Coordinates of C-alpha atoms and ligand atoms in Angstrom, one line a residue:
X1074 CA 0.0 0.0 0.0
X1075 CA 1.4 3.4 -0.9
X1076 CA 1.1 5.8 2.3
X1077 CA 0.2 9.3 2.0
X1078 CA -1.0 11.8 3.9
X1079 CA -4.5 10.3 3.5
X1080 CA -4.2 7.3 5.4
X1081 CA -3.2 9.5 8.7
X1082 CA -6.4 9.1 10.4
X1083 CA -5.2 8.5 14.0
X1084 CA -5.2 11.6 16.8
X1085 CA -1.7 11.3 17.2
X1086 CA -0.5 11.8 14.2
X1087 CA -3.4 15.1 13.5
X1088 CA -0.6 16.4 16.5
X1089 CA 2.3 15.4 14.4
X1090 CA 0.8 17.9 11.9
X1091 CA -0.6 20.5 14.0
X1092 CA 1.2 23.7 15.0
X1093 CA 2.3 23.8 18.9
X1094 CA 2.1 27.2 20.3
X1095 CA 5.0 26.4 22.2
X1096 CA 7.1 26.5 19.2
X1097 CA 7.5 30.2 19.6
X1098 CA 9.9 29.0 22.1
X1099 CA 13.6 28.2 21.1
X1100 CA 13.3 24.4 20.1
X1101 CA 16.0 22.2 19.9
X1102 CA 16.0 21.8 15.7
X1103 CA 15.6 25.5 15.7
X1104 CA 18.8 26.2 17.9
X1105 CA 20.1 23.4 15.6
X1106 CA 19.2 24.8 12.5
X1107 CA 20.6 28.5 13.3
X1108 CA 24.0 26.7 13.6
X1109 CA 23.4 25.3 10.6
X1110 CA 22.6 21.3 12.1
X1111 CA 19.9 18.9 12.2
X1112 CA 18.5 17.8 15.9
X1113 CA 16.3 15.0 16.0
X1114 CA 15.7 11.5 17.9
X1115 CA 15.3 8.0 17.5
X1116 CA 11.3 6.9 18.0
X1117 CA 9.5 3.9 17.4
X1118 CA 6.7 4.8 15.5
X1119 CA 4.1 3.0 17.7
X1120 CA 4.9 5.7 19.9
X1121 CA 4.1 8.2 18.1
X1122 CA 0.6 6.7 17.2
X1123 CA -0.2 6.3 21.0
X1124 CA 1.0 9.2 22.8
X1125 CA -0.4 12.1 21.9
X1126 CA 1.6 14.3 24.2
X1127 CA 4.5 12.3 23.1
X1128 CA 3.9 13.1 19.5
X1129 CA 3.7 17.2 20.0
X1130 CA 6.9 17.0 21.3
X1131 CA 8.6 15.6 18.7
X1132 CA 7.1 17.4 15.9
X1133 CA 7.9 20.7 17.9
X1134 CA 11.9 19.4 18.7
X1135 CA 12.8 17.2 16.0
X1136 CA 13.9 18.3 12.4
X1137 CA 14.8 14.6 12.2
X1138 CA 13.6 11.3 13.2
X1139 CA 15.5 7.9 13.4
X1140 CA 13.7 4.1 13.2
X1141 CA 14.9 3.1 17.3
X1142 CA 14.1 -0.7 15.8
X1143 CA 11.5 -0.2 12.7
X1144 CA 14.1 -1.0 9.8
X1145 CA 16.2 -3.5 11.7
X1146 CA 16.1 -7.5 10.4
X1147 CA 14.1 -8.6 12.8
X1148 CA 11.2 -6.2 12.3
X1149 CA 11.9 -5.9 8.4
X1150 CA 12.8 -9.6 7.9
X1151 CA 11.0 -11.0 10.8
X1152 CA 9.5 -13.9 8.7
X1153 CA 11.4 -15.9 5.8
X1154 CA 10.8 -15.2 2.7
X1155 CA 9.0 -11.9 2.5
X1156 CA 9.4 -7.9 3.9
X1157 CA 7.5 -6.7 6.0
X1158 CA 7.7 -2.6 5.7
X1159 CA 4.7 -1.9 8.1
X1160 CA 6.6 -0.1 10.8
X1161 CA 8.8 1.6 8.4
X1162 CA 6.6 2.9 6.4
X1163 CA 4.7 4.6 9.4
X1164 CA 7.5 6.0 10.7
X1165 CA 8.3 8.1 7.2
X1166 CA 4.8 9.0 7.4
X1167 CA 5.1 10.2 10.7
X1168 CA 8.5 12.3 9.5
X1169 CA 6.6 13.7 6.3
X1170 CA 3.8 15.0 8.4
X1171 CA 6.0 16.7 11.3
X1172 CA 8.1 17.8 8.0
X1173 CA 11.2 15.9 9.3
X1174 CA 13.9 14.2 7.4
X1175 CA 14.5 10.5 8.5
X1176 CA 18.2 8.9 9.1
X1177 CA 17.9 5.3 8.1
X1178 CA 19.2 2.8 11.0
X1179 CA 20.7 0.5 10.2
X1180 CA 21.1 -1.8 7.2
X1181 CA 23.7 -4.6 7.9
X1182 CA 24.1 -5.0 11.9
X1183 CA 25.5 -8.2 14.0
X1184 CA 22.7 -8.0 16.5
X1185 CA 18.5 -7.8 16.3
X1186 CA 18.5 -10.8 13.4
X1187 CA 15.5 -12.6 12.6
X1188 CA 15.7 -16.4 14.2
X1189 CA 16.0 -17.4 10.2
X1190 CA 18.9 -15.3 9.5
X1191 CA 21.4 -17.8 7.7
X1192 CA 24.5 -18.9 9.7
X1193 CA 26.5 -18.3 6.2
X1194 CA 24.7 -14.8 4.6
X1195 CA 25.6 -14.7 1.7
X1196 CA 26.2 -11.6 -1.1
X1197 CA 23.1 -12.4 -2.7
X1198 CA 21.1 -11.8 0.7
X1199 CA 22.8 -8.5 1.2
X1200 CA 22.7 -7.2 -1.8
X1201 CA 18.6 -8.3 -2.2
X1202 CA 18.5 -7.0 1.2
X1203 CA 20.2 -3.4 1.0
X1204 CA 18.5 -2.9 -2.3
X1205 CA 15.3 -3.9 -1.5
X1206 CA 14.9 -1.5 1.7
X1207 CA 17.0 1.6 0.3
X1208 CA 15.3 1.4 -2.9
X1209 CA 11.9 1.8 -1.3
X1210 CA 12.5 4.7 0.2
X1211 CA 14.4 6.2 -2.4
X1212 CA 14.6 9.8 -1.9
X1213 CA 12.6 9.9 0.8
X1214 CA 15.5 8.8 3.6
X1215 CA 18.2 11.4 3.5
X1216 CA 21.1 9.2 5.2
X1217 CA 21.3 5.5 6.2
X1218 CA 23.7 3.7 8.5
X1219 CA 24.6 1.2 6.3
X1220 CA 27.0 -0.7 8.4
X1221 CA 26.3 -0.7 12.2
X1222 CA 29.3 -1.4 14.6
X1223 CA 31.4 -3.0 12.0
X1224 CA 35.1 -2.7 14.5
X1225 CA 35.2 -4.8 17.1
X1226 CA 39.0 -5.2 18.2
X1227 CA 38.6 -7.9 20.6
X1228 CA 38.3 -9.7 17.7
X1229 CA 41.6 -9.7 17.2
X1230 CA 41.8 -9.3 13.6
X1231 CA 44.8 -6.6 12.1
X1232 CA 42.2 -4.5 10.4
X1233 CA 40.0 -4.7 13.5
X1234 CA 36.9 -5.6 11.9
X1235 CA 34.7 -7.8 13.5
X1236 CA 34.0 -11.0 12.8
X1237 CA 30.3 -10.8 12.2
X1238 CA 28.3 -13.1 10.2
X1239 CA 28.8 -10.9 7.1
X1240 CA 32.3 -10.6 7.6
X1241 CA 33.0 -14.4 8.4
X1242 CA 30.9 -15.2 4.8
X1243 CA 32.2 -12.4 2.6
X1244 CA 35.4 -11.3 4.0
X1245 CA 36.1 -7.6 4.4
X1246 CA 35.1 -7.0 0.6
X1247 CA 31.1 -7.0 2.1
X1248 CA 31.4 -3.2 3.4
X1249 CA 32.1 -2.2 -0.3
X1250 CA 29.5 -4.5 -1.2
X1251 CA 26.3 -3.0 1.4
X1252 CA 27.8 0.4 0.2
X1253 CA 27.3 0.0 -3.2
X1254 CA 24.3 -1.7 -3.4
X1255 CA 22.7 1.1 -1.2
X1256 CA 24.3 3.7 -3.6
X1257 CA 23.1 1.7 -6.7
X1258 CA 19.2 1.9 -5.0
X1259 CA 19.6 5.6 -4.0
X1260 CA 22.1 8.1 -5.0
X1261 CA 21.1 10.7 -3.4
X1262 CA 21.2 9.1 0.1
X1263 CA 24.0 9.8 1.9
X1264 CA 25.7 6.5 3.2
X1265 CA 27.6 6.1 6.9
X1266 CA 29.5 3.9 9.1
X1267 CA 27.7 3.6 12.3
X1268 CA 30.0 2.8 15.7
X1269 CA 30.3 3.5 19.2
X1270 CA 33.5 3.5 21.5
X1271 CA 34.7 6.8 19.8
X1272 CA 33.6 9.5 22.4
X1273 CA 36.2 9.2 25.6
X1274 CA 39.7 11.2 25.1
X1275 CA 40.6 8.8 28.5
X1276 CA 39.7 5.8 27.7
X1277 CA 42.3 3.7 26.0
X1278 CA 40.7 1.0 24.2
X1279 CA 38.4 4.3 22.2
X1280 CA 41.2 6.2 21.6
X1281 CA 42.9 3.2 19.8
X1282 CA 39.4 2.8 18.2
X1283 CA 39.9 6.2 16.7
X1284 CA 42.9 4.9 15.1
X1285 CA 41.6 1.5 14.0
X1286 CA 38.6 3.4 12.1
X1287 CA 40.4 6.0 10.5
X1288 CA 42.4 3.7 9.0
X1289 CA 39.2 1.9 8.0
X1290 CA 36.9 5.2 6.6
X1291 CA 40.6 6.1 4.9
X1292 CA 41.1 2.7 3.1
X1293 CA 37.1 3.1 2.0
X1294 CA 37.4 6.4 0.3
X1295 CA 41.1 5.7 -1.1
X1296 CA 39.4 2.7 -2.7
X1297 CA 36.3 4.8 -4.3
X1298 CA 33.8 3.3 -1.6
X1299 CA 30.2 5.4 -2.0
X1300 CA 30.8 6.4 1.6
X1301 CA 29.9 9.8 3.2
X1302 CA 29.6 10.0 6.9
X1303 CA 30.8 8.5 9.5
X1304 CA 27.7 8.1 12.8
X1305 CA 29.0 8.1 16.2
X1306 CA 26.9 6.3 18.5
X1307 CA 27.0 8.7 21.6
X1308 CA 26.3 7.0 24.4
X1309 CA 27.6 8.7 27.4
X1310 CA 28.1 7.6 30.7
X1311 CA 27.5 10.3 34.2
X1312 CA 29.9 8.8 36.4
X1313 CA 32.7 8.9 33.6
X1314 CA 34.8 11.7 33.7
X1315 CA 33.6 13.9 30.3
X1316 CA 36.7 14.2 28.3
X1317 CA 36.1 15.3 25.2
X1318 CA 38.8 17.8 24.5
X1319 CA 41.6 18.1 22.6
X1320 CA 42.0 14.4 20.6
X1321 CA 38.1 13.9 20.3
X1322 CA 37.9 17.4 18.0
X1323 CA 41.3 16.1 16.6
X1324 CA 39.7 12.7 15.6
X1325 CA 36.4 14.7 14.1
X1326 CA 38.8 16.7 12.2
X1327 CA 40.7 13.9 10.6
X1328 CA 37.8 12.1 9.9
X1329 CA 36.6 15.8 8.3
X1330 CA 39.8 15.8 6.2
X1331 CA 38.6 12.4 4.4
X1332 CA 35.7 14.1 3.0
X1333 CA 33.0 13.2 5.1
X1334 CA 30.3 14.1 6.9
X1335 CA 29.8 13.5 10.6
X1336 CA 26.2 12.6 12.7
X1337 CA 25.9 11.9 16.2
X1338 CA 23.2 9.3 16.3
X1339 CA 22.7 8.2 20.1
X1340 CA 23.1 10.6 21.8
X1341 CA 22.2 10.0 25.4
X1342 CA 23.7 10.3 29.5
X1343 CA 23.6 7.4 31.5
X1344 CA 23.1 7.9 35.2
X1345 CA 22.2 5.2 36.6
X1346 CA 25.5 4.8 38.5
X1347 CA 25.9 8.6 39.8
X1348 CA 25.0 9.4 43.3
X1349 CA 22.3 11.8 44.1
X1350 CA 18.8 13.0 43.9
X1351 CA 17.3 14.0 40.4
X1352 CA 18.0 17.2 40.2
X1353 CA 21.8 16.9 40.6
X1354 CA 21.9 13.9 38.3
X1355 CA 19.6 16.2 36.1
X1356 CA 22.6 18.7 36.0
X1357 CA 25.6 16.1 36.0
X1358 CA 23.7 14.3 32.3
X1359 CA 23.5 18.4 31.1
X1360 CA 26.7 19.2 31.7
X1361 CA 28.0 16.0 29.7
X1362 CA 25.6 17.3 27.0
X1363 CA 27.4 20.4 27.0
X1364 CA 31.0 19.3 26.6
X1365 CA 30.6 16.4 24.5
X1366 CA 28.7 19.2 21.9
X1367 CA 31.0 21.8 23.0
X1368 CA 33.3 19.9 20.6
X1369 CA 31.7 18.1 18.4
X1370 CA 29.9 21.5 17.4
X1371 CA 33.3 23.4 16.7
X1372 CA 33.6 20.7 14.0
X1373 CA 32.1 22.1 10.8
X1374 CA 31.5 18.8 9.4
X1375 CA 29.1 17.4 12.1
X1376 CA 26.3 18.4 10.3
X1377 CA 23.4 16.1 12.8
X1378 CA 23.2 15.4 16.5
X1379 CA 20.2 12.4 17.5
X1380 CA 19.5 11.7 20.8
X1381 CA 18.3 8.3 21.5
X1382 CA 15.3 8.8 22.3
X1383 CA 13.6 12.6 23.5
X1384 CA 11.8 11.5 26.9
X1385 CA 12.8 9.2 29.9
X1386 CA 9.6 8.8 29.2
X1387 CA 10.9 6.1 26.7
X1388 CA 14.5 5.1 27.0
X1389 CA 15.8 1.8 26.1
X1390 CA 19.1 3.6 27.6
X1391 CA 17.1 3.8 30.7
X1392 CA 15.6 0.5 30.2
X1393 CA 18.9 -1.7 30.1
X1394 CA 20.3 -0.3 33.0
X1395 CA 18.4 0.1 35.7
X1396 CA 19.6 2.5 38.6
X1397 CA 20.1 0.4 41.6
X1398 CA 18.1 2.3 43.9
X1399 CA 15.1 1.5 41.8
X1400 CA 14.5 5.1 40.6
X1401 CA 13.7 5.9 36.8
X1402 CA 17.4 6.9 34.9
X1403 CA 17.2 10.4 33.3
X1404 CA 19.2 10.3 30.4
X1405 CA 17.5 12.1 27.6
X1406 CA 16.7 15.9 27.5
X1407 CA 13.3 15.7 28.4
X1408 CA 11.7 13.9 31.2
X1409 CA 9.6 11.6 32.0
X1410 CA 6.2 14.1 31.9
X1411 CA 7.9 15.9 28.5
X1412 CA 9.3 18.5 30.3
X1413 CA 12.4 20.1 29.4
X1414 CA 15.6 19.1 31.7
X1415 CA 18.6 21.2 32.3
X1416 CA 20.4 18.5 29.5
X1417 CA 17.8 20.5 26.7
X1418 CA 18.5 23.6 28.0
X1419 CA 22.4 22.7 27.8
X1420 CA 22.0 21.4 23.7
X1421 CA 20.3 24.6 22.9
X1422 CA 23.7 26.6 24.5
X1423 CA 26.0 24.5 22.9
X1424 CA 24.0 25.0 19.2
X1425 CA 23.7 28.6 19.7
X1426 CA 27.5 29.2 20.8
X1427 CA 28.2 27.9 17.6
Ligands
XIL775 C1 18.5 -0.7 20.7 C2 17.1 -0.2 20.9 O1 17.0 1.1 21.5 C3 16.3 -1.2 21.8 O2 14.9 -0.9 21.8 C4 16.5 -2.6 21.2 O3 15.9 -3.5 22.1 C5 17.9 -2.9 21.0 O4 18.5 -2.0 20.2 N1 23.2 0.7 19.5 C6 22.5 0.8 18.4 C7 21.0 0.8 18.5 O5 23.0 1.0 17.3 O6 20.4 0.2 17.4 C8 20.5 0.1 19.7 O7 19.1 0.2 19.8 C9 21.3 0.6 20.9 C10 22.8 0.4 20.8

């Protein structure tokens, strides 16, 4: 079925579309947009559909929405032998009626396969695969992760790629493959290599991670790979210390110098192991927001910034790592009644000293 705008009907989305008075306010996409970026969030569009209030905020913060699970293999391939684009195709609905572009995530990934999924994939799967979903939303997705987490040096390989099921099958050769095929189905789209572990300027094994994929995005472009951006991940952690100096805008810039673009995709605070009450947890997770984009916003070429997520409210961040003292993590920059947190209120400042 093709969607349109027609077959909208439910309340929640009529909120998607309608204007929100608060929007006279400074928004997060329009403190984005004045420094020339892109804020959105990663939903699930069920979400959307149910929550009304849920919905208003979105379409008032978010220039850009991102699948949380919708276009993974095991909602897109969750049975053998056929697609099934119902999720997906809400969600782009959803993004055409707020007016919001929507980053793709994520084409080829080690984790969230269908109980099918082959123990030896092979090209012809990835290619029907990467095709099939890129070319349906042809020009209507702006940028995909294509590959999703694609280093893992524990794996002890030289080139530090992990030894996922595509990898194992296909050999290194399958990131050129999943590149071009979603390049073949869409040229517009712009294509990226999705990965976490690059944030911390203290933490060894990222800073070597740095290393390992810059060698990686530099071997990919040297060799004419359709590849445009790279998407870091963005998952921070309160009780860490929040380096993010010197070497992490070093690392953006080098990556910069290869020609691509750069999106933060995940962007959320952990805090479920930092002491004290809400409200100085509340300011801990903002002030993580504000030096991690302190930097990453003095880079020209990061050109997005996601948060995973927009609410505790809904937080698979939140979710997976429940605070011991039983109390509801507040990572995201709104909380759990859609009220703006001193993290939102810390984005905006770091777009607008930009
Ligand atoms: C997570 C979703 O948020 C969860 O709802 C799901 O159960 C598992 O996947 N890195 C990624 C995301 O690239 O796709 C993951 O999303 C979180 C970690």
């Amino acid at each position: 079925m093709a969607l349109t705008r027609r077959t909208l009907a439910s309340g929640a989305v009529a909120a998607l579309a309608a204007p929100v008075a608060a929007a006279r306010e400074t928004s997060l996409k329009a403190a984005a947009r004045r420094s020339g970026r892109l804020y959105g969030c990663a939903v699930e569009p069920h979400r959307l559909d149910e929550d009304t209030g849920f919905a208003a905020l979105a379409a008032r913060e978010c220039a850009a929405l991102i699948p949380e699970n919708a276009m993974k293999w095991d909602t897109v391939r969750h049975a053998e032998g056929r697609f099934d684009f119902a999720a997906a195709d809400r969600l782009l609905a959803q993004a055409d009626a707020m007016g919001a572009v929507v980053h793709g995530h994520c084409l080829l990934w080690h984790e969230a396969l269908p109980a099918w999924f082959p123990e030896r994939p092979d090209e012809r799967l990835l290619r029907g695969h990467v095709g099939a979903v890129v070319g349906r939303y042809a020009g209507r997705v702006r940028s995909w992760d294509v590959v999703n987490e694609a280093v893992e040096r524990n794996d002890r390989r030289p080139d530090g790629l992990r030894r996922s099921p595509w990898l194992e099958t296909l050999g290194p050769a399958y990131l050129r493959m999943a590149f071009e095929a979603a390049h073949e189905a869409d040229p517009a789209a712009r294509l990226a290599l999705a990965d976490y572990g690059l944030e911390y300027d203290d933490v060894v094994w990222m800073t070597e991670k740095r290393g390992t994929m810059l060698a990686l995005l530099g071997g990919l472009v040297k060799a004419g790979v359709p590849i445009h951006a790279l998407s870091i991940q963005g998952h921070l952690r309160g009780e860490q210390a929040p380096s993010f100096g010197r070497p992490l805008a070093d690392f953006l810039r080098r990556v910069a110098d290869l020609g691509l673009e750069i999106y933060v995709t995940e962007l959320d605070v952990r805090d479920d192991a930092t002491a004290g009450d809400a409200a100085r947890r509340d300011r801990n997770v903002a002030d993580h927001y504000r030096r991690f984009l302190d930097t990453a916003l003095a880079e020209p070429a990061v050109r997005m910034v996601c948060t995973w997520g927009l609410s505790d409210r809904y937080s698979a961040t939140a979710d997976f790592f429940p605070r011991p003292d039983g109390a509801r993590g507040r990572p995201l920059p709104f909380d759990a009644d859609l009220r703006p947190k001193p993290a939102a209120k810390a984005m905006r400042q770091a777009f607008g000293r930009i």
